[in-house]
């Protein structure tokens, strides 16, 4: 027997035990609303976690049943989800989130409110049996053209991002759910989406780097985990940070003093899987200091899990991956599960009542306080409601194409049957203006500074209808033509959409 008792883990080098140890560091996804047999089998063998995606979510009752089945197969497994609030929601992918996202919270700049919003999200997750939230996003978004972070960030000021990151961590974990600060060491100063390619980030001096300030705040607030970024850091290593020991061990562990769970971003993302493949990426990530391997956003099957596990086992058997490093990673996953139990017990003891499904008073307050209005506010007086023209740009993978703009949901709830007209060209503008005869016009845009065609179409609409209200749900800084009313929401959550409807149609 090979004893690594100094980290509390002992394993036999027999193939079954080594496979169990490798399974402990994998967090895959799957398809369907119930746990497939292959997943339950691997959980029983020691699979350390499962990631839920929109494809696994239908209703609260269904999710609770699903997580109960996962925990029955392996009580120590961490059920994880990407529930940031705002634009990135899995629980409410069909409607948009009941909570505004980070940029709206940063615009309000009330850390007590941010903590309350995160606590509400945590209570909702805990009630459904979810253990780990891949949130908050701690990136400092200084690049207005960033195609993947944007409104997911609290803002462009490191100090602001830091204080709200710490508040979000504290709020989520007060509800008994593990927080995960991402994307280390920073994905905010990029113009490339790491889902597709390898961005580059100039970290500068780690002692003074502004991108690390929010991560220091997250650790000070007790964040249970940190997620890596698939970004290249010049001067350190040409590979993605996820695969670099000098970053995931030297900087995160030795430099910042982090002792918790280090997770990879999705290993099937283009920045890693493109040049290496998922299995080789997994081995290099563990070698670098990553403890839990997130896979399954796109590859969600037993074959993917088994290929990663086989690669880890093979790397140990060949001597390439020290057994102690794999055991250390497995122990950190187990420690996170123990911390989950402690946080959940404390949250249960402090709770005065059960969370009410769909109740998000802090979320509604934050969304309303975040609204910024330039120009007059024309009130909708017609019972038929406004004509809503939504200028549609493709969503990034983190948001997902199946999550609608929250304004769509809010409008349909106020005026049943009313749906926005989705527009991408001049022909759509003509059709939309024809449908708007005798009705107010609301135009919904998202990041027109990144999509020049969008600004051009807004100009056409405003020329024809000077009373147009332009509702901007993306990164701020762009302004519509002179004279148009401009409402800035700082995100596309359902909560923000409801705030807009309440403002314009009280």
XYZ file of C-alpha atoms in Angstrom:
506
model
C 0.000 0.000 0.000
C 1.220 3.490 -0.800
C 0.503 5.721 2.192
C 0.034 9.473 1.765
C -1.325 9.937 5.247
C 0.203 13.393 5.623
C -2.718 14.685 3.594
C -5.211 12.296 5.083
C -5.483 9.949 2.127
C -4.286 6.376 1.718
C -4.661 4.441 -1.514
C -3.732 1.028 -2.765
C -2.030 1.109 -6.120
C -4.426 -1.573 -7.321
C -6.259 -0.505 -10.476
C -9.710 -0.331 -8.838
C -8.559 1.985 -6.046
C -6.547 4.156 -8.400
C -9.590 4.480 -10.669
C -11.674 5.483 -7.652
C -9.147 8.170 -6.768
C -9.166 9.483 -10.343
C -12.980 9.537 -10.380
C -12.956 11.669 -7.223
C -11.484 14.677 -9.069
C -13.915 14.686 -12.007
C -17.081 16.830 -12.234
C -18.913 15.829 -15.439
C -22.234 16.841 -16.901
C -24.909 14.624 -18.418
C -28.017 14.922 -20.545
C -31.601 14.504 -19.392
C -33.771 15.394 -16.429
C -32.903 12.261 -14.448
C -29.511 10.802 -13.617
C -28.563 8.178 -16.228
C -27.453 4.750 -15.094
C -23.835 5.352 -16.119
C -23.666 8.422 -13.885
C -25.153 6.630 -10.863
C -22.723 3.754 -11.373
C -19.713 6.049 -11.426
C -20.982 7.977 -8.420
C -21.118 4.693 -6.532
C -17.528 4.069 -7.653
C -16.434 7.406 -6.182
C -17.164 10.125 -8.753
C -16.523 13.349 -6.866
C -19.120 15.649 -8.368
C -21.697 16.423 -11.027
C -22.375 19.679 -12.884
C -25.950 20.611 -13.754
C -26.756 22.574 -16.902
C -29.928 24.049 -18.368
C -30.612 20.746 -20.142
C -31.017 19.133 -16.701
C -33.493 21.695 -15.338
C -37.286 21.576 -15.746
C -38.814 22.472 -12.379
C -37.792 22.851 -8.714
C -39.395 19.538 -7.784
C -37.587 17.754 -10.601
C -34.217 19.244 -9.625
C -34.705 18.288 -5.977
C -35.481 14.713 -6.999
C -32.442 14.659 -9.275
C -30.008 15.900 -6.638
C -31.442 13.470 -4.092
C -30.687 10.601 -6.480
C -27.135 11.859 -6.988
C -26.516 12.172 -3.261
C -28.058 8.755 -2.632
C -25.498 7.251 -4.997
C -22.639 9.159 -3.344
C -23.415 11.387 -0.328
C -20.009 13.073 -0.620
C -20.517 14.126 -4.251
C -20.654 17.854 -4.945
C -23.613 18.876 -7.095
C -22.528 22.033 -8.887
C -24.258 24.588 -11.092
C -23.414 27.814 -12.912
C -25.915 30.173 -11.269
C -24.436 33.671 -11.347
C -27.737 35.524 -11.495
C -28.214 38.042 -14.270
C -27.491 36.722 -17.737
C -26.031 33.394 -16.603
C -28.748 31.252 -15.064
C -29.420 27.544 -15.260
C -32.299 27.282 -12.782
C -34.336 29.911 -14.654
C -33.032 29.407 -18.169
C -36.582 29.386 -19.551
C -37.499 32.827 -18.192
C -34.362 34.692 -17.148
C -33.084 35.096 -13.613
C -35.023 36.482 -10.655
C -31.789 38.181 -9.594
C -29.793 40.848 -11.442
C -26.225 40.030 -12.321
C -22.943 41.430 -11.125
C -22.806 44.595 -13.205
C -26.191 45.741 -11.902
C -25.016 45.089 -8.339
C -21.818 46.995 -9.009
C -23.833 49.919 -10.397
C -25.871 50.082 -7.180
C -22.666 49.629 -5.136
C -24.361 48.533 -1.922
C -22.404 45.579 -0.550
C -25.140 44.697 1.944
C -27.577 44.378 -0.953
C -25.092 42.290 -2.941
C -24.702 39.968 0.034
C -28.497 39.710 0.369
C -28.894 38.855 -3.317
C -26.251 36.129 -3.079
C -27.902 34.771 0.080
C -31.227 34.509 -1.760
C -29.572 32.647 -4.618
C -27.831 30.378 -2.133
C -31.066 29.629 -0.279
C -32.748 28.675 -3.554
C -29.854 26.377 -4.492
C -29.599 24.774 -1.049
C -33.326 24.041 -1.018
C -32.846 22.046 -4.241
C -29.865 20.074 -2.943
C -27.184 21.961 -4.896
C -23.842 22.193 -3.114
C -21.470 24.314 -5.196
C -22.147 27.405 -7.289
C -19.634 28.364 -9.985
C -19.948 31.986 -8.868
C -19.179 34.808 -8.323
C -17.380 36.110 -11.382
C -14.449 38.056 -9.921
C -13.119 39.384 -13.231
C -12.371 43.091 -13.595
C -13.911 43.843 -16.986
C -11.838 46.685 -18.428
C -12.281 45.612 -22.052
C -15.598 46.924 -23.396
C -15.385 44.506 -26.318
C -14.972 41.468 -24.055
C -17.201 38.860 -25.716
C -17.647 36.538 -22.739
C -17.421 38.494 -19.442
C -19.011 41.940 -19.827
C -22.063 42.303 -17.575
C -20.991 39.200 -15.640
C -18.390 41.421 -13.953
C -19.142 43.832 -11.132
C -17.341 46.514 -13.128
C -14.042 47.966 -14.317
C -12.736 49.210 -10.965
C -10.700 46.569 -9.076
C -11.630 47.940 -5.648
C -15.363 47.902 -6.459
C -15.142 44.407 -7.913
C -13.230 43.251 -4.840
C -15.704 44.496 -2.256
C -18.677 43.020 -4.110
C -16.881 39.737 -4.765
C -16.282 39.395 -1.030
C -19.901 40.280 -0.256
C -21.216 37.780 -2.817
C -19.052 34.997 -1.389
C -20.217 35.755 2.137
C -23.881 35.851 1.145
C -23.834 32.624 -0.835
C -21.949 30.643 1.790
C -24.189 31.966 4.568
C -26.946 29.980 2.870
C -24.904 26.773 2.951
C -23.656 26.708 -0.653
C -19.965 26.708 -1.607
C -18.795 29.736 -3.587
C -16.326 29.660 -6.469
C -14.450 32.828 -7.466
C -13.626 32.836 -11.179
C -11.790 33.088 -13.593
C -8.301 33.044 -12.021
C -6.042 34.953 -12.577
C -8.457 37.188 -14.538
C -10.452 37.126 -17.786
C -11.652 40.752 -17.836
C -8.949 42.324 -19.996
C -9.519 40.167 -23.062
C -11.211 40.491 -26.423
C -11.267 36.729 -27.052
C -13.718 34.101 -25.757
C -11.804 31.166 -24.246
C -14.657 28.863 -25.204
C -13.265 29.166 -28.734
C -9.640 30.320 -28.558
C -6.839 31.272 -26.171
C -7.010 34.860 -24.865
C -3.983 36.668 -23.495
C -3.901 38.640 -20.244
C -1.040 40.836 -19.031
C -0.952 40.083 -15.314
C 1.866 42.485 -14.510
C 3.498 42.261 -11.091
C 1.465 39.722 -9.091
C 2.031 41.769 -5.941
C 0.218 44.772 -7.415
C -1.826 43.269 -10.267
C -5.321 44.801 -10.319
C -6.759 41.556 -11.698
C -5.843 39.710 -8.493
C -7.401 42.202 -6.080
C -10.909 40.611 -6.246
C -9.463 37.132 -5.757
C -7.679 38.286 -2.629
C -11.028 39.620 -1.393
C -12.741 36.323 -2.208
C -10.164 34.392 -0.222
C -10.451 36.836 2.678
C -14.205 36.222 2.673
C -13.592 32.475 2.929
C -14.350 31.371 -0.633
C -14.411 27.586 -0.732
C -13.110 27.341 -4.270
C -11.470 29.168 -7.150
C -11.961 28.410 -10.846
C -9.135 28.785 -13.332
C -9.180 30.777 -16.559
C -8.094 29.402 -19.904
C -5.980 32.476 -20.614
C -2.327 32.843 -21.571
C -0.201 34.972 -19.250
C 2.843 36.342 -21.115
C 6.131 35.993 -19.317
C 4.973 32.983 -17.313
C 3.953 30.214 -19.712
C 2.454 30.052 -23.224
C -0.190 27.524 -22.117
C -3.607 28.335 -20.621
C -3.356 29.275 -16.928
C -5.337 26.142 -16.048
C -2.353 24.049 -17.110
C 0.445 26.147 -15.598
C 1.986 25.120 -12.234
C 3.466 28.601 -11.745
C -0.092 30.012 -11.743
C -2.305 27.307 -10.220
C 0.250 26.374 -7.553
C 2.906 29.085 -7.448
C 0.559 32.070 -7.640
C -2.710 30.734 -6.224
C -1.308 28.534 -3.451
C 2.095 29.986 -2.603
C 1.415 33.598 -3.534
C -2.171 34.141 -2.366
C -2.150 31.445 0.311
C -5.248 29.627 -0.957
C -5.835 26.233 0.655
C -9.279 25.397 -0.723
C -10.541 23.650 -3.836
C -9.087 24.679 -7.201
C -11.367 23.902 -10.135
C -10.737 24.028 -13.849
C -12.982 25.896 -16.202
C -14.623 23.553 -18.713
C -11.913 21.365 -20.196
C -13.802 20.891 -23.457
C -13.484 24.623 -24.179
C -11.483 25.437 -27.276
C -8.516 26.991 -25.467
C -7.666 23.593 -23.903
C -9.425 20.900 -25.895
C -8.447 22.427 -29.228
C -4.695 21.840 -28.982
C -4.653 19.011 -26.417
C -7.938 17.164 -26.172
C -9.897 16.817 -22.938
C -8.032 13.835 -21.487
C -4.546 15.283 -21.909
C -5.816 18.647 -20.697
C -7.082 16.928 -17.547
C -3.694 15.390 -16.782
C -1.874 18.676 -17.301
C -4.424 20.524 -15.156
C -3.958 18.171 -12.192
C -0.197 18.386 -12.602
C -0.506 22.176 -12.477
C -2.432 22.102 -9.180
C -6.083 21.848 -10.208
C -8.107 19.612 -7.876
C -11.468 19.218 -9.630
C -11.930 18.875 -13.380
C -15.050 20.414 -14.879
C -16.212 18.707 -18.052
C -19.557 18.039 -19.643
C -20.803 21.369 -20.985
C -20.633 19.894 -24.460
C -19.277 16.385 -23.836
C -21.745 14.773 -21.467
C -21.326 11.022 -21.639
C -19.706 8.058 -19.923
C -17.030 7.775 -22.595
C -15.695 11.246 -21.817
C -15.524 10.524 -18.096
C -13.848 7.192 -18.662
C -11.282 8.673 -21.043
C -10.306 11.316 -18.485
C -10.120 8.765 -15.682
C -8.038 6.413 -17.831
C -5.654 9.249 -18.687
C -5.187 10.132 -15.007
C -4.650 6.477 -14.039
C -2.197 6.003 -16.889
C -0.282 9.133 -15.900
C 0.115 7.851 -12.326
C 1.132 4.373 -13.450
C 3.738 5.797 -15.836
C 5.170 8.053 -13.137
C 4.261 11.225 -14.993
C 1.629 12.254 -12.403
C 2.733 11.724 -8.797
C 0.264 9.680 -6.800
C 0.602 12.237 -3.996
C -0.633 15.032 -6.293
C -3.723 13.072 -7.342
C -4.380 12.083 -3.719
C -4.008 15.703 -2.629
C -6.577 16.747 -5.237
C -8.964 14.047 -4.072
C -8.578 15.112 -0.454
C -9.402 18.715 -1.351
C -12.603 17.548 -3.055
C -13.481 15.571 0.072
C -12.654 18.576 2.280
C -14.993 20.734 0.188
C -17.774 18.216 0.777
C -17.129 18.378 4.514
C -17.201 22.169 4.396
C -20.504 21.987 2.543
C -21.942 19.946 5.387
C -20.692 22.449 7.962
C -22.071 25.453 6.068
C -25.400 23.750 5.438
C -25.756 22.846 9.113
C -24.989 26.427 10.181
C -27.395 27.855 7.598
C -30.162 25.503 8.696
C -29.667 26.500 12.330
C -29.826 30.204 11.445
C -32.821 29.955 9.120
C -36.156 31.153 10.513
C -38.264 29.641 7.756
C -38.065 27.699 4.527
C -37.196 29.648 1.378
C -40.263 30.542 -0.660
C -39.805 29.396 -4.282
C -39.505 32.388 -6.571
C -39.197 34.856 -3.697
C -36.385 37.293 -4.421
C -37.080 40.603 -2.670
C -33.412 41.611 -2.636
C -33.176 40.714 -6.312
C -36.129 42.921 -7.218
C -34.791 45.782 -5.107
C -31.340 45.573 -6.676
C -32.697 45.453 -10.233
C -34.858 48.524 -9.666
C -32.066 50.483 -8.003
C -29.670 49.654 -10.843
C -31.809 51.269 -13.578
C -30.390 54.435 -15.117
C -32.639 56.633 -17.260
C -31.592 59.392 -19.647
C -34.422 61.435 -21.073
C -38.112 61.577 -20.289
C -40.036 58.490 -19.229
C -43.037 58.015 -21.516
C -45.601 55.937 -19.647
C -47.396 53.173 -21.557
C -51.098 53.953 -21.377
C -52.432 51.480 -23.932
C -53.888 48.167 -22.796
C -52.285 46.440 -25.774
C -48.831 47.269 -24.461
C -45.767 48.517 -26.338
C -44.319 47.211 -29.559
C -41.030 45.662 -28.428
C -38.313 45.387 -31.058
C -35.413 43.237 -29.885
C -32.179 43.618 -31.856
C -30.699 40.168 -31.483
C -27.012 39.295 -31.410
C -25.710 35.761 -30.763
C -25.248 34.825 -27.105
C -21.951 33.494 -25.826
C -21.809 29.904 -24.618
C -21.748 30.919 -20.954
C -25.176 32.550 -21.313
C -26.642 29.988 -23.709
C -28.988 30.517 -26.623
C -31.960 29.054 -24.752
C -32.089 31.840 -22.141
C -34.324 34.693 -23.307
C -33.906 38.341 -22.496
C -35.649 38.831 -19.166
C -37.573 41.706 -20.688
C -39.296 39.190 -22.958
C -40.625 37.336 -19.919
C -41.567 40.523 -18.084
C -43.505 41.916 -21.064
C -45.380 38.644 -21.582
C -46.361 38.541 -17.911
C -47.699 42.106 -17.987
C -49.397 41.740 -21.385
C -50.142 38.034 -21.968
C -49.462 36.982 -25.521
C -47.251 39.981 -26.301
C -43.886 38.870 -27.658
C -40.998 41.027 -28.867
C -40.241 41.110 -32.585
C -36.693 39.829 -33.067
C -34.910 41.992 -35.612
C -31.544 41.691 -37.333
C -31.922 43.781 -40.512
C -33.669 46.709 -42.208
C -36.524 44.527 -43.425
C -37.222 43.634 -39.814
C -37.215 47.316 -38.874
C -39.837 48.080 -41.521
C -42.029 45.230 -40.306
C -41.594 46.289 -36.700
C -42.490 49.907 -37.348
C -45.586 48.829 -39.247
C -46.674 46.703 -36.279
C -46.027 49.641 -33.935
C -48.623 51.967 -35.419
C -50.529 53.594 -32.572
C -48.389 51.940 -29.912
C -45.273 52.945 -27.929
C -41.977 51.560 -29.255
C -39.382 49.903 -27.041
C -36.118 48.854 -28.656
C -33.955 46.352 -26.764
C -30.226 46.325 -27.527
C -27.234 44.500 -26.118
C -23.657 45.697 -26.644
C -24.251 47.822 -29.757
C -20.654 49.016 -29.369
C -19.663 45.480 -30.412
C -22.288 45.139 -33.158
C -22.249 48.141 -35.505
C -25.310 46.950 -37.417
C -27.307 47.279 -34.208
C -26.562 50.978 -33.820
C -27.480 51.569 -37.454
C -30.886 49.925 -37.007
C -31.545 51.955 -33.858
C -30.937 55.134 -35.845
C -33.490 54.036 -38.445
C -36.090 53.326 -35.772
C -35.546 56.571 -33.878
C -35.761 58.629 -37.097
C -39.166 57.111 -37.772
C -40.311 57.137 -34.147
C -38.597 59.857 -32.068
C -40.615 58.712 -29.038
C -38.729 55.395 -28.991
C -37.426 54.081 -25.678
C -34.075 52.338 -26.107
C -33.471 49.689 -23.430
C -29.787 48.802 -23.163
C -29.135 45.459 -21.425
C -25.397 45.167 -22.063
C -22.109 46.747 -21.088
C -22.637 50.530 -20.759
C -20.967 53.340 -22.655
C -22.964 53.434 -25.881
C -25.618 56.123 -26.399
C -28.617 56.087 -28.753
C -29.417 58.944 -31.169
C -30.151 62.325 -29.637
C -33.679 62.630 -28.283
C -34.416 58.978 -27.618
C -35.108 57.921 -24.051
C -32.332 55.599 -22.880
C -32.867 53.044 -20.097
C -29.764 51.160 -18.932
C -30.354 47.919 -17.008
C -26.780 46.552 -16.693
C -27.954 43.065 -17.632
C -30.731 41.014 -19.178
C -32.188 39.236 -16.144
C -35.910 38.785 -15.664
C -35.587 40.914 -12.520
C -34.191 43.754 -14.619
C -36.940 43.289 -17.196
C -39.583 43.540 -14.493
C -37.964 46.728 -13.221
C -38.158 48.253 -16.712
C -41.830 47.303 -17.102
C -42.615 48.748 -13.669
C -40.828 51.965 -14.646
C -42.448 52.448 -18.052
C -45.862 50.941 -17.338
C -46.567 51.555 -13.635
